[in-house]
Short mmCIF file of N, CA and C in Angstrom, two decimals:
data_model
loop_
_atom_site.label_atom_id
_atom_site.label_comp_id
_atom_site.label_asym_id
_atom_site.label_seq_id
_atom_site.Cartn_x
_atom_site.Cartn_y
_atom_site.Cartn_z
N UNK A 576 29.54 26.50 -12.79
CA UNK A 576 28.56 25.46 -12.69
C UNK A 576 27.19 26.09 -12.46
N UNK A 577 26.23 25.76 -13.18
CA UNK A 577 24.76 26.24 -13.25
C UNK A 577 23.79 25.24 -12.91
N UNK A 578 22.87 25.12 -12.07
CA UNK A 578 21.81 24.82 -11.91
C UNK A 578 20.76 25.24 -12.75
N UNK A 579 20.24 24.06 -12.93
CA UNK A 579 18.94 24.19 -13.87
C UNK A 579 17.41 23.90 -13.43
N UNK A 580 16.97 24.19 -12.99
CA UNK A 580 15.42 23.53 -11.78
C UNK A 580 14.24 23.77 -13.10
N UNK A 581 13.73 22.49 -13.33
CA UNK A 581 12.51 22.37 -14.41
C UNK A 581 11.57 22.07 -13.60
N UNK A 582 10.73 22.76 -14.18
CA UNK A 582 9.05 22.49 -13.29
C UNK A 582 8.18 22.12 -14.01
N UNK A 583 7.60 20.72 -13.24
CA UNK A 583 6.86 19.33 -14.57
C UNK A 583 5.52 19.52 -14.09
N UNK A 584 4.70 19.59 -14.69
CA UNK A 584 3.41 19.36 -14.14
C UNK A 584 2.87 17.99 -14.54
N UNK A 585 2.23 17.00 -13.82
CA UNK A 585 1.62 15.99 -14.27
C UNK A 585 0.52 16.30 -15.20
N UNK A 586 0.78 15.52 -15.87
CA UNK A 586 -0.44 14.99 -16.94
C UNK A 586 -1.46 14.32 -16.39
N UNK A 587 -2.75 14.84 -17.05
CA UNK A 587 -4.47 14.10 -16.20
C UNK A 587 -4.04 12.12 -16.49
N UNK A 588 -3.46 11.51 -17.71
CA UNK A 588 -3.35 10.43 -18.12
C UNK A 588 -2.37 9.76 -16.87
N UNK A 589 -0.97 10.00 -16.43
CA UNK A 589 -0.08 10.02 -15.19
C UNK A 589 -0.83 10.34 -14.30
N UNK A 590 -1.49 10.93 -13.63
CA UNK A 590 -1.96 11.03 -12.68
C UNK A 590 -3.90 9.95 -12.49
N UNK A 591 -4.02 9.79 -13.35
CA UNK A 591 -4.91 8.71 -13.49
C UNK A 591 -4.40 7.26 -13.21
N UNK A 592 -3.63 7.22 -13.85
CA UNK A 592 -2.97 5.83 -13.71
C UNK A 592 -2.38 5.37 -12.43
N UNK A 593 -1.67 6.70 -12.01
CA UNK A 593 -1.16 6.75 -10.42
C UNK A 593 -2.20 6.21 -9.42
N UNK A 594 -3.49 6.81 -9.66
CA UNK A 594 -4.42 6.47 -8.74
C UNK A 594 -4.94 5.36 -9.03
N UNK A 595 -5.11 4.96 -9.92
CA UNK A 595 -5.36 3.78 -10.64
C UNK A 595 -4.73 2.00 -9.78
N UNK A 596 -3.25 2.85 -9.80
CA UNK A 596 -2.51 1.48 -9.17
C UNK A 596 -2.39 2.08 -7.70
N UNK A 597 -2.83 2.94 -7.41
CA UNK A 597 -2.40 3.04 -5.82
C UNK A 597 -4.18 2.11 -4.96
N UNK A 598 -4.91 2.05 -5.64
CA UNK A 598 -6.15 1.87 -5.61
C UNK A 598 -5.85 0.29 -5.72
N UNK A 599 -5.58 0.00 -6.44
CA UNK A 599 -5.04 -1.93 -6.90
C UNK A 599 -3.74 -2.19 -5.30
N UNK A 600 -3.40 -1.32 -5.32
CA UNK A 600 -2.21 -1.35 -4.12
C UNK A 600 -3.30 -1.30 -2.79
N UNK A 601 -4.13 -0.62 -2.56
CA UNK A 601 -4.64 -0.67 -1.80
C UNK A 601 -5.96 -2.14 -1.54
N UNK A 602 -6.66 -2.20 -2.59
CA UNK A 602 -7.35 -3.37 -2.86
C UNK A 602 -6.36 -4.69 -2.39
N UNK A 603 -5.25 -5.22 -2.62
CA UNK A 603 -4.24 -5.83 -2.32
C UNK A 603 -3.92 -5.93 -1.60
N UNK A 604 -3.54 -5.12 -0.51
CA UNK A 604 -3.25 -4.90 0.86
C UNK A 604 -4.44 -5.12 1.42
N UNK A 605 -5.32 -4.37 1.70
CA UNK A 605 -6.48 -5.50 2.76
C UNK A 605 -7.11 -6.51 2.47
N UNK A 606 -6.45 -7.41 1.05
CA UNK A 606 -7.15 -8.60 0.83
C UNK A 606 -5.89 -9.47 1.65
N UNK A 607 -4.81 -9.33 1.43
CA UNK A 607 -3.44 -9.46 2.12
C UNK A 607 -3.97 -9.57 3.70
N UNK A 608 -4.02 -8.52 4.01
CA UNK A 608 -4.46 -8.14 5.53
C UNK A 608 -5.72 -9.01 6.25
N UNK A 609 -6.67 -9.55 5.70
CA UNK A 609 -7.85 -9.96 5.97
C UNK A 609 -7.82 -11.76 6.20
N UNK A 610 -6.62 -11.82 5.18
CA UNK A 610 -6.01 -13.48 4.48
C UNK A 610 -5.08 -13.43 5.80
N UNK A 611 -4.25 -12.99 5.96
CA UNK A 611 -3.46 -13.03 6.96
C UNK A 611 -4.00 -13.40 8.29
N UNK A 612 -4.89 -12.46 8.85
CA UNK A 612 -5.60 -12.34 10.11
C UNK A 612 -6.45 -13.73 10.14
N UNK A 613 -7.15 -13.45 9.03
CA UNK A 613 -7.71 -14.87 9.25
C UNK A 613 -7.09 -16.34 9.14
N UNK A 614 -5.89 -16.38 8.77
CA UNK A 614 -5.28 -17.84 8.93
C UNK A 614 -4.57 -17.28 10.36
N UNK A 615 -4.22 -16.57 11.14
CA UNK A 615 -3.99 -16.50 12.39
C UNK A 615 -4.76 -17.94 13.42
N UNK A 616 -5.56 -17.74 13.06
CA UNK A 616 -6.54 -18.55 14.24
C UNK A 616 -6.72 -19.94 13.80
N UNK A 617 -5.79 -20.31 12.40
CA UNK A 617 -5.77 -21.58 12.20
C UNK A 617 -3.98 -22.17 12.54
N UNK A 618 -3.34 -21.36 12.54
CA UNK A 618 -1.90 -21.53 12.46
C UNK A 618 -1.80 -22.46 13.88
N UNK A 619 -1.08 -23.31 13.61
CA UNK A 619 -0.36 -23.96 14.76
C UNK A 619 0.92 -23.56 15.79
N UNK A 620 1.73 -23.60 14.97
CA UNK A 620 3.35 -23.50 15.40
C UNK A 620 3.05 -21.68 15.65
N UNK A 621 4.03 -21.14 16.68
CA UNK A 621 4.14 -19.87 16.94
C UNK A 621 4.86 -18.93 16.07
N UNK A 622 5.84 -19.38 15.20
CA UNK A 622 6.65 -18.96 13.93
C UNK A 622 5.94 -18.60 13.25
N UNK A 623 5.04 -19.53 13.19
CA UNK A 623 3.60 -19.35 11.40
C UNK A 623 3.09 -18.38 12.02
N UNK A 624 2.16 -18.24 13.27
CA UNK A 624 1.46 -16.66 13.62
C UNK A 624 2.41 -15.29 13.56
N UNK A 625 3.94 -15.37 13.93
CA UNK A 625 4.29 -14.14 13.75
C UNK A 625 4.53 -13.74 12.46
N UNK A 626 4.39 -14.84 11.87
CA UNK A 626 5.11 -14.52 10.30
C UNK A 626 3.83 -13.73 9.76
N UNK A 627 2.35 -14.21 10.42
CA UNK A 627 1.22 -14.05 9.39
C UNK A 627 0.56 -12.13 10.33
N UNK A 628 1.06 -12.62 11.44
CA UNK A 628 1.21 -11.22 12.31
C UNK A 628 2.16 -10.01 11.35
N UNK A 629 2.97 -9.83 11.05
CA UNK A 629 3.97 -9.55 10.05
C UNK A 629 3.77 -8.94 8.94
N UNK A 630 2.86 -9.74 7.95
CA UNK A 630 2.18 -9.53 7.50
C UNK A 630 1.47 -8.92 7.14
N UNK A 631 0.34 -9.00 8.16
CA UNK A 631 -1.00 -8.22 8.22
C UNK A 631 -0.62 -6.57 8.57
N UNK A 632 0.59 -6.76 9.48
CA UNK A 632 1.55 -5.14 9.95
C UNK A 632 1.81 -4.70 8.54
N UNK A 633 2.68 -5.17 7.71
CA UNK A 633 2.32 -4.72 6.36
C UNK A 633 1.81 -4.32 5.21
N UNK A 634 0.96 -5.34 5.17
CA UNK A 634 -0.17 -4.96 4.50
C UNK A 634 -0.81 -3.72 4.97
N UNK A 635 -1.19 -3.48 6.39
CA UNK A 635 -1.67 -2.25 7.01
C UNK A 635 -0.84 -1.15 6.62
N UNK A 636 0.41 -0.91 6.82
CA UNK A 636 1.28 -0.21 6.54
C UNK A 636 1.27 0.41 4.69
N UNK A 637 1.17 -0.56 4.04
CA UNK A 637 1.06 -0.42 2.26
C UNK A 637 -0.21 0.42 2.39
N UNK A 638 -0.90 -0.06 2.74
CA UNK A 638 -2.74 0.35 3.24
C UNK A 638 -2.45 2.52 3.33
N UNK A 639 -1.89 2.31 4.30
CA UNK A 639 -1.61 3.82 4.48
C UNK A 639 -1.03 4.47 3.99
N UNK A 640 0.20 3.70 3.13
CA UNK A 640 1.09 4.49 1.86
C UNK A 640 0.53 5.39 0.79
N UNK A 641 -0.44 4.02 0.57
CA UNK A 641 -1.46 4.18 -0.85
C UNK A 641 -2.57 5.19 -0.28
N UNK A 642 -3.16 5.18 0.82
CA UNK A 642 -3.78 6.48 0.77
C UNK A 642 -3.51 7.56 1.16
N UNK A 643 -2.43 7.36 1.49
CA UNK A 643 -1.52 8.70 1.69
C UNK A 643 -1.52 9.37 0.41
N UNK A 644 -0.66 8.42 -0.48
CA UNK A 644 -0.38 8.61 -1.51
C UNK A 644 -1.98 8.96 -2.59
N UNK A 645 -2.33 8.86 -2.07
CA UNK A 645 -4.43 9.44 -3.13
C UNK A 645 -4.41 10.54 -2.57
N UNK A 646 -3.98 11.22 -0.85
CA UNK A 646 -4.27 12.17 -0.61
C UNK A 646 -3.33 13.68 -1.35
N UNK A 647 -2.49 13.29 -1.49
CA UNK A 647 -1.27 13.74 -1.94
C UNK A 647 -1.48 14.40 -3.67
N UNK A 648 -2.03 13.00 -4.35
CA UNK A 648 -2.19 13.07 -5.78
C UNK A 648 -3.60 14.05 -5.72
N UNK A 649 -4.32 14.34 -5.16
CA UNK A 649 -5.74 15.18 -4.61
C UNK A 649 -5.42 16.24 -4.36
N UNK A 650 -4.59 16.98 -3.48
CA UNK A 650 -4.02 17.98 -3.69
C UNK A 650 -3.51 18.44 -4.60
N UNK A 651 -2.70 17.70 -4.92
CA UNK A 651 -1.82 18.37 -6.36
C UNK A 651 -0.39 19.04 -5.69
N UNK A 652 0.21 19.66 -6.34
CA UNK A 652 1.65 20.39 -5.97
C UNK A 652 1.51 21.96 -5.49
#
């Protein structure tokens, strides 16, 4: 049994696009995040705030993926 290990280099077009949607991922997430927070202070019931609490934890979270993920694609391999 043989192992075979190929070594890919990204393409400028793949790696454009990557940043491309991590950028839309990020745009998304703090519009997410901002929408969230701000219906906080209209919500009534305590269910609706954790849900929109929840949320906004997420969105924050995607937030840091995606620029993780720019820092990552910036470096390179």
């Amino acid at each position: 049994m043989t192992t075979v290990i190929l070594l890919t280099t990204a393409s400028p077009e793949g790696v454009a696009a990557a940043r491309g949607l991590l950028s839309l991922l990020a745009v998304a997430s703090v519009w997410a995040m901002l929408f969230a927070v701000r219906q906080v202070a209209k919500a009534v019931s305590l269910l609706l705030r954790i849900v929109l609490v929840l949320i906004a934890a997420v969105a924050l979270s995607a937030l840091a993926v995606a620029l993780l993920a720019q820092v990552a694609l910036a470096l390179g391999p």
